Coordinates of C-alpha atoms in Angstrom, one line a residue:
X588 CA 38.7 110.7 116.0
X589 CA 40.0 109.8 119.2
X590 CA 43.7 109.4 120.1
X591 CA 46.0 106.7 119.9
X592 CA 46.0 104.8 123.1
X593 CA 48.8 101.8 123.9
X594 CA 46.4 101.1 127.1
X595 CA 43.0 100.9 125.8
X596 CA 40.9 100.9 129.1
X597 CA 41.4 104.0 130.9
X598 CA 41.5 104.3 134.8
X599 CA 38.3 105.0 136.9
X600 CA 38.0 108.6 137.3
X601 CA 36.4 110.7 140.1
X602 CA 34.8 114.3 140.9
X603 CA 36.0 117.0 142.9
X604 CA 33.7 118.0 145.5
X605 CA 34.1 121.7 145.6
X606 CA 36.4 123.2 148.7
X607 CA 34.1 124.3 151.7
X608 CA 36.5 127.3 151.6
X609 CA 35.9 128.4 148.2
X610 CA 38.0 131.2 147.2
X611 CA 40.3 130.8 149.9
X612 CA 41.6 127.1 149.1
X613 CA 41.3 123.5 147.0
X614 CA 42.7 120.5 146.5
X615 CA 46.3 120.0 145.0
X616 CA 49.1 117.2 145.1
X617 CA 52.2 119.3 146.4
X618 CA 55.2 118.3 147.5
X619 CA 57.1 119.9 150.7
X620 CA 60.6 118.8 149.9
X621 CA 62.4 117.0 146.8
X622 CA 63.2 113.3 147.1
X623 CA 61.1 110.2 145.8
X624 CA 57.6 109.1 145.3
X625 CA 56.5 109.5 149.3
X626 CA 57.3 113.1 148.8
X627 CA 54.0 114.0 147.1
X628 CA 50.9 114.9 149.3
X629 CA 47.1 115.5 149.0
X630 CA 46.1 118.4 150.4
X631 CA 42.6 120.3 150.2
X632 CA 44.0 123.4 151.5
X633 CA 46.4 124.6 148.9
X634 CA 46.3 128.7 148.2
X635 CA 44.2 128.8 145.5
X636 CA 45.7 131.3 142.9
X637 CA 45.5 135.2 142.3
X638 CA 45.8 137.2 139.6
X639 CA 49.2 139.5 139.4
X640 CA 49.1 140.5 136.9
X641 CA 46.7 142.3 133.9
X642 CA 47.4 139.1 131.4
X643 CA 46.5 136.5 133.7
X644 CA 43.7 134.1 133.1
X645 CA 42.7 131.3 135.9
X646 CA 42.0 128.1 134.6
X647 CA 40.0 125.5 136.3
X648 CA 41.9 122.0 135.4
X649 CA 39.8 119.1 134.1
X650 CA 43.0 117.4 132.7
X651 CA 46.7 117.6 133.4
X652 CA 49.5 115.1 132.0
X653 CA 52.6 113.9 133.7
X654 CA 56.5 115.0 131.4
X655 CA 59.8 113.4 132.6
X656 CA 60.7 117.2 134.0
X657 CA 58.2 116.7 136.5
X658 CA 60.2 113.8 138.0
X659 CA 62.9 115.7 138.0
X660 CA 62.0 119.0 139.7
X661 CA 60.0 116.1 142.3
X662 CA 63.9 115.2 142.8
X663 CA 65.1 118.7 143.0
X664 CA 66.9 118.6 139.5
X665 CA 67.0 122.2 138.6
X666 CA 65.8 124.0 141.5
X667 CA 68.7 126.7 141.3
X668 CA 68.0 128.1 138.0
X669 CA 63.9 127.7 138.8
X670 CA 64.2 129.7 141.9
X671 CA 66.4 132.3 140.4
X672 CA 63.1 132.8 138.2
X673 CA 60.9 132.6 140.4
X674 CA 62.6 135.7 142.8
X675 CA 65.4 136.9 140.6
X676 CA 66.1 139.9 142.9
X677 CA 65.8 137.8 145.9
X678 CA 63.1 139.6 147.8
X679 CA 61.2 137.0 149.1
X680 CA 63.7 136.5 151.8
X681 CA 63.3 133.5 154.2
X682 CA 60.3 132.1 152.0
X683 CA 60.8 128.7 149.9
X684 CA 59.2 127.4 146.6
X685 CA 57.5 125.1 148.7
X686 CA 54.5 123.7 148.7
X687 CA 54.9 123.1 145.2
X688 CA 52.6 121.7 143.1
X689 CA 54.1 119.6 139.7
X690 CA 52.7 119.2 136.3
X691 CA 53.3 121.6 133.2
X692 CA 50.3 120.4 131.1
X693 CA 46.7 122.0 131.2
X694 CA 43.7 121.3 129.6
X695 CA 40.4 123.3 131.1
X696 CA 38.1 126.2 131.1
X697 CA 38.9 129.8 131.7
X698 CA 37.5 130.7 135.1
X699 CA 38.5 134.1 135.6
X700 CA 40.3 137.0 133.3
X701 CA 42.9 139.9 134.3
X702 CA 41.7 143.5 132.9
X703 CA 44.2 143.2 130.0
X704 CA 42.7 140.0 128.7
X705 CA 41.0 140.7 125.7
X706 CA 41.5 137.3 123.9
X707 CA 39.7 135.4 126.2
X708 CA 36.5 135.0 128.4
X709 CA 35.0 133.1 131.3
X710 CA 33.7 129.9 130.1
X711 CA 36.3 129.2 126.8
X712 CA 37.9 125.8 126.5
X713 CA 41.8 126.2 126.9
X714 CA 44.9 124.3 126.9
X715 CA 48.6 125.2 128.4
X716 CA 51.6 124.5 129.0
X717 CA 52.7 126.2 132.2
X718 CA 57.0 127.0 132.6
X719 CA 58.5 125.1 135.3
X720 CA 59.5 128.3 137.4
X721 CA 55.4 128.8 138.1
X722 CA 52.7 126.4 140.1
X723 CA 52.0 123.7 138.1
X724 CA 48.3 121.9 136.7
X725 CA 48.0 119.0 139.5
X726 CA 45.6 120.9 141.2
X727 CA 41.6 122.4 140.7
X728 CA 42.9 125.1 139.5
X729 CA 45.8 127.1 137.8
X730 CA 46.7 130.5 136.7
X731 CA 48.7 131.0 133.6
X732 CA 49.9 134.3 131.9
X733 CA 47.4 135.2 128.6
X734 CA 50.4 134.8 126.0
X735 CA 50.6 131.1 127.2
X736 CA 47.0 129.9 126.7
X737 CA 45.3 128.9 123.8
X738 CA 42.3 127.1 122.7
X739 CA 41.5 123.8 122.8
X740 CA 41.6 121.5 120.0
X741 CA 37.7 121.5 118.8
X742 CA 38.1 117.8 118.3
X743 CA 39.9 117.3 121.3
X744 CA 38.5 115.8 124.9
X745 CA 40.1 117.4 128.0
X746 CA 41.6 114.5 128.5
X747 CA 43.3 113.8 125.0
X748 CA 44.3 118.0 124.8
X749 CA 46.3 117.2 128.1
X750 CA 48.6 115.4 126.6
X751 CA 50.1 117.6 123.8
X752 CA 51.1 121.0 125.1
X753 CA 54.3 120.6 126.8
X754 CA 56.0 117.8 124.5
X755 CA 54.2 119.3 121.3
X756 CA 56.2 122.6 122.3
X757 CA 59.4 121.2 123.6
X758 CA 59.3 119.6 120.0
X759 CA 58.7 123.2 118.1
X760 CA 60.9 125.2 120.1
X761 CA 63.7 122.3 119.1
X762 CA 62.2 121.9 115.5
X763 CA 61.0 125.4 114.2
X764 CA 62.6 127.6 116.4
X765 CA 66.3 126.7 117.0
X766 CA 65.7 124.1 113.7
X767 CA 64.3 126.7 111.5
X768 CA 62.3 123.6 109.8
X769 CA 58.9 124.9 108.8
X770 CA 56.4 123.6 106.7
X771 CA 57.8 125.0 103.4
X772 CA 61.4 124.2 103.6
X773 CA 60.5 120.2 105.2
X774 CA 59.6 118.4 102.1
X775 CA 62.0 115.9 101.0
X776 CA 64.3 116.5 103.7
X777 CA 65.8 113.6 105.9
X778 CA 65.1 113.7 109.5
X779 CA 66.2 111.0 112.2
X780 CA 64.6 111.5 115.5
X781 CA 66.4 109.6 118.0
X782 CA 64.3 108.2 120.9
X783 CA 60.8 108.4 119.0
X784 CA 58.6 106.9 121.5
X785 CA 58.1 109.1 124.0
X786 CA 55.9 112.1 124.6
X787 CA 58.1 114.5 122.7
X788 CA 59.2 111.8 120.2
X789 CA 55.4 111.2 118.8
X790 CA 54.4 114.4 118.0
X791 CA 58.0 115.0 116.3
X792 CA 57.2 112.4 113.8
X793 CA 53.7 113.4 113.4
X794 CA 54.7 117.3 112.9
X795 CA 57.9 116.0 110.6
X796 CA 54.9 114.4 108.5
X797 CA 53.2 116.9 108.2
X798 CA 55.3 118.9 106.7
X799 CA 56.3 116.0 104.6
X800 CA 59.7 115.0 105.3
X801 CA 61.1 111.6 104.9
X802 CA 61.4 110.6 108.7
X803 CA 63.5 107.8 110.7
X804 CA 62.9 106.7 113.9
X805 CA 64.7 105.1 116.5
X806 CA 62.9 103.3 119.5
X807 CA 62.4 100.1 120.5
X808 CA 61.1 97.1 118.9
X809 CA 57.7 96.9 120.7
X810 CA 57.0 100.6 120.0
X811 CA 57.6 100.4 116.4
X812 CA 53.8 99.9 115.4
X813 CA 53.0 102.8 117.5
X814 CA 55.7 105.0 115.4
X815 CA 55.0 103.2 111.6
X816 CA 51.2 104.2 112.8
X817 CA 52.1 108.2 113.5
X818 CA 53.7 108.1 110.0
X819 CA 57.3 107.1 110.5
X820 CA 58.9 106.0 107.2
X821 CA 62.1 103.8 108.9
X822 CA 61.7 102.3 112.3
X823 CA 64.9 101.2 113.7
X824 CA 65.5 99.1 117.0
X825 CA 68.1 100.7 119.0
X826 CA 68.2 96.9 120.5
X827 CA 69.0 95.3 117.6
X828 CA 72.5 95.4 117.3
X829 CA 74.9 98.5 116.8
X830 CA 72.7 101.4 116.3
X831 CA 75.4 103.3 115.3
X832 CA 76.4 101.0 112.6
X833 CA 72.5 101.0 111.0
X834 CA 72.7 104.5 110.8
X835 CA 75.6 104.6 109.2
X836 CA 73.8 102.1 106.5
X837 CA 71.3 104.8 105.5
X838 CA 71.7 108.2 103.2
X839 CA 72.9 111.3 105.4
X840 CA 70.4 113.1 107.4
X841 CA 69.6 117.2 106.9
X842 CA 68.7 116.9 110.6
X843 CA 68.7 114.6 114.0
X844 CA 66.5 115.5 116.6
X845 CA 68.4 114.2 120.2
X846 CA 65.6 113.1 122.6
X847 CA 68.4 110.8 124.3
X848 CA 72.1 112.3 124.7
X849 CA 74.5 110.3 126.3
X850 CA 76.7 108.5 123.9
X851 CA 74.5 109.0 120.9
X852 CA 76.3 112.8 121.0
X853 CA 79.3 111.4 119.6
X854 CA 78.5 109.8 117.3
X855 CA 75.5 111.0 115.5
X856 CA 76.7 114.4 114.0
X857 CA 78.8 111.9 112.0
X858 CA 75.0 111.1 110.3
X859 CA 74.7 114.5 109.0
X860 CA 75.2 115.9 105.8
X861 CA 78.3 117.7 106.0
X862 CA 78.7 121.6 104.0
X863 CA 74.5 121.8 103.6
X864 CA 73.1 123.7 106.6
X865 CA 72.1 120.2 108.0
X866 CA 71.5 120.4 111.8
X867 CA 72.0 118.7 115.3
X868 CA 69.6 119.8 118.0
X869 CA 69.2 118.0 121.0
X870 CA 66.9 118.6 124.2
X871 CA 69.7 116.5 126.7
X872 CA 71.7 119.7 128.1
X873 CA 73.7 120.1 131.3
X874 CA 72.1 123.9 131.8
X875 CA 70.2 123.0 134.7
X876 CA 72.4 120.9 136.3
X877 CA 75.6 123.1 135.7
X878 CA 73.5 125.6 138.4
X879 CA 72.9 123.0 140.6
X880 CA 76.3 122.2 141.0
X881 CA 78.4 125.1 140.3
X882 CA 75.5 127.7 141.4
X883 CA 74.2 130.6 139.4
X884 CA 76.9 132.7 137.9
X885 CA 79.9 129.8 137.5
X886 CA 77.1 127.1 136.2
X887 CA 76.2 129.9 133.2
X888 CA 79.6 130.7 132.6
X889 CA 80.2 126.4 132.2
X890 CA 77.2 126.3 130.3
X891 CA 78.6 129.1 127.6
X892 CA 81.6 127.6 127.7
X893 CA 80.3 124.1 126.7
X894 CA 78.0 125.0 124.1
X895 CA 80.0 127.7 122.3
X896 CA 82.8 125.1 121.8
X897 CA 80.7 122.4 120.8
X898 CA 78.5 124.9 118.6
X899 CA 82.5 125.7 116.6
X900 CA 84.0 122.3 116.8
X901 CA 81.1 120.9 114.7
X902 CA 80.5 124.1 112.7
X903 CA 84.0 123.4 111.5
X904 CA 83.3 119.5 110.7
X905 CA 80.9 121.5 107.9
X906 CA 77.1 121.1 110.5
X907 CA 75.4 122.9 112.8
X908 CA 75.4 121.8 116.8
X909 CA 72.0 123.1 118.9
X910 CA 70.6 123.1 122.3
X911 CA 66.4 123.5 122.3
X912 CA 64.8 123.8 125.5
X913 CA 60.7 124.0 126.7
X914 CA 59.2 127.3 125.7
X915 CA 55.7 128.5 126.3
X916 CA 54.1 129.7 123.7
X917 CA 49.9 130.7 122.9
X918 CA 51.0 131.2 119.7
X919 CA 52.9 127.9 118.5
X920 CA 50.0 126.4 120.9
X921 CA 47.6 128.0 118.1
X922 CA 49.5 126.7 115.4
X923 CA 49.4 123.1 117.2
X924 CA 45.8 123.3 117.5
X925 CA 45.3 124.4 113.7
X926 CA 47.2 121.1 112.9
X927 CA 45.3 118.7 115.4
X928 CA 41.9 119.9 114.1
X929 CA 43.3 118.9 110.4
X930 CA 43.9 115.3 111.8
X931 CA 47.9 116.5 111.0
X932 CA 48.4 115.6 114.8
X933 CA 46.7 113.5 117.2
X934 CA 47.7 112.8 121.3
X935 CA 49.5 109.5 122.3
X936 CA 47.7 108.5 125.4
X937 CA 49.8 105.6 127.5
X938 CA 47.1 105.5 129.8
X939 CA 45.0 107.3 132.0
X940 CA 44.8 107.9 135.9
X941 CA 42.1 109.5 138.0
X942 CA 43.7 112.8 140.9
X943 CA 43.7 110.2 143.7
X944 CA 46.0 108.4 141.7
X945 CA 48.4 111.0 141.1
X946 CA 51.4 108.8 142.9
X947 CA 50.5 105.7 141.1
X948 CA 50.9 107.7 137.8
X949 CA 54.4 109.2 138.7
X950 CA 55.5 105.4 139.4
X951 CA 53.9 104.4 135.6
X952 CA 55.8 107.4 134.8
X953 CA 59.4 106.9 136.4
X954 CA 59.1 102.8 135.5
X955 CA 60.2 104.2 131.6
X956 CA 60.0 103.2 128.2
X957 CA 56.0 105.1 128.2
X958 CA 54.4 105.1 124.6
X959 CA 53.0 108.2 124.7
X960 CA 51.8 110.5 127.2
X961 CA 50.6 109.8 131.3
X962 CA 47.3 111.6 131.6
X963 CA 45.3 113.0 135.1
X964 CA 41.8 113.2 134.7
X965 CA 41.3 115.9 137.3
X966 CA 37.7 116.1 137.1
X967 CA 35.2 114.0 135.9
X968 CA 34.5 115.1 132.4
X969 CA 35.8 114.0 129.4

């Protein structure tokens, strides 16, 4: 079984010769400074990565995929609150995130283990999804704490596994964790996933599925195939007219899943049913960019503020209001993999691009409306 592709033919694909200073450095796309596309640059001589800390693993990279976050820390969108991770007590004084390399998503082989690694060993297939706050997967290799790793689908490619860890758990921190859905309590229930398309969109329907919930989807008209194909039981068109208005058309929802914000905010909490424990979660929140503006300690304080009296203005309208965000997670990445080796999941590929093509793929990327997922083979293997 392969995954669904929207681009059939993939993109030529090359090797990495190995760094003459092996140990010492390899080949990354980093970036310097935020701004646009002509920020990112090729470099062979990027620090290649140590181990802290007893739980690390290094992974060599044979596939990394592209998320909508990437383009936005590229732009400098959240650097505040990253960088606050990265050196909470502020002791690297003087020194910058920078070079940074992008990309969350990992799929490769375990190169080298801490001493309190037990779980893992040279030579094992792995996929991750690495937090924001750490060097990302555009690069030979990575190092990622042991509670964040997992194993490979079995009937997975490197290239297909790529594409699944970030958005699949964006989409179960959103759905399981703050949504307390699960696969005993999903059957029957109505669930509308607004902006269904996209990386974090397809595996929502899929996982909705299979727990067997009745789901309806919202993208646009040339992606419904794609989403009737993953399983979705409505499509609707958010181009056809007043989506608002079709909603409205349908029986009550137990719970919306906001890929989108904006507008749809206002008006979609009106969808739910009220009085039942039906739920609003979205994944559009202005944490990051409260910091940015307001710095640290006010853009927390705003952020508090705006979701505590959102969360009681709708708890009083008789539903639940939610913010998910990204977390990394072995475990729900174990639980992921249990599902895509029962053909429950698959990856949505929108098309693949070889590491010298890195640029070209954050253009496919920031041109919109993908179906799926933008893949980097980063070596030569499938």
């Amino acid at each position: 079984r392969r995954a669904l592709r929207w681009v059939s033919g993939r993109a030529p694909v090359r090797g990495l010769r190995a760094s003459p200073r092996a140990g010492t450095a390899m080949p990354s796309w980093v970036i310097d400074r935020y701004g646009s596309n002509e920020v990112l640059r090729f470099t062979r001589d990027m620090m290649f990565p140590i181990i802290h800390f007893p739980n690390e693993v290094i992974i060599k990279v044979h596939a990394a995929s592209l998320n909508p976050i990437d383009l936005s820390m590229r732009s400098g969108y959240g650097a505040t609150a990253l960088n606050m991770k990265r050196d909470p007590l502020k002791l690297k004084t003087g020194e910058t995130e920078f070079p940074l390399t992008l990309g969350r998503d990992v799929s490769g082989v375990v190169m080298e283990c801490g001493l309190g690694v037990s779980y893992f060993k040279p030579g094992d297939e792995v996929w991750a999804a690495i937090p924001p706050w750490k060097q990302g997967t555009l690069s030979e290799f990575v190092v990622a704490s042991g509670n964040e790793v997992s194993f490979k689908p079995k009937c997975l490619s490197h290239t297909e596994a790529a594409a699944l860890p970030y958005v699949g758990l964006t989409a179960w921190s959103a759905l399981n964790q703050v949504g307390g859905l699960n696969q005993s309590n999903c059957s029957g229930k109505r669930i509308l996933i607004l902006g269904a398309s996209g990386g974090v969109g397809t595996f929502a329907v899929q996982l909705m599925k299979a727990w067997d919930a009745h789901v309806t989807a919202v993208c646009s008209n040339d992606a419904s195939t794609l989403v009737k194909k993953l399983g979705a039981d409505d499509v609707i068109d958010y181009k056809s007219g007043n989506l608002e208005g079709q909603l409205k058309t349908l029986p009550l929802f137990d719970f919306i899943l906001d890929n989108v914000g904006g507008s749809t905010e206002k008006w979609a909490l009106d969808l739910l049913k009220k009085w039942s424990g039906a739920t609003y979660v979205t994944l559009v929140t202005p944490f990051l960019i409260n910091m940015d503006k307001l710095g640290v300690a006010d853009g927390m304080l705003q952020t508090g503020v705006t979701v505590g009296s959102k969360t009681l203005k709708h708890l009083l309208k008789g539903v639940h209001y939610r913010w998910a965000f990204f977390m990394p997670s072995g475990p729900s990445l174990d639980e992921i993999a249990e599902l895509v080796d029962s053909g429950k999941i698959q990856p949505v590929i929108d098309e693949v691009f070889s590491f010298s093509e890195v640029p070209e793929a954050f253009l496919k990327l920031e041109g919109g409306h993908a179906r799926g997922k933008t893949v980097i083979n980063v070596i030569n293997r499938q």
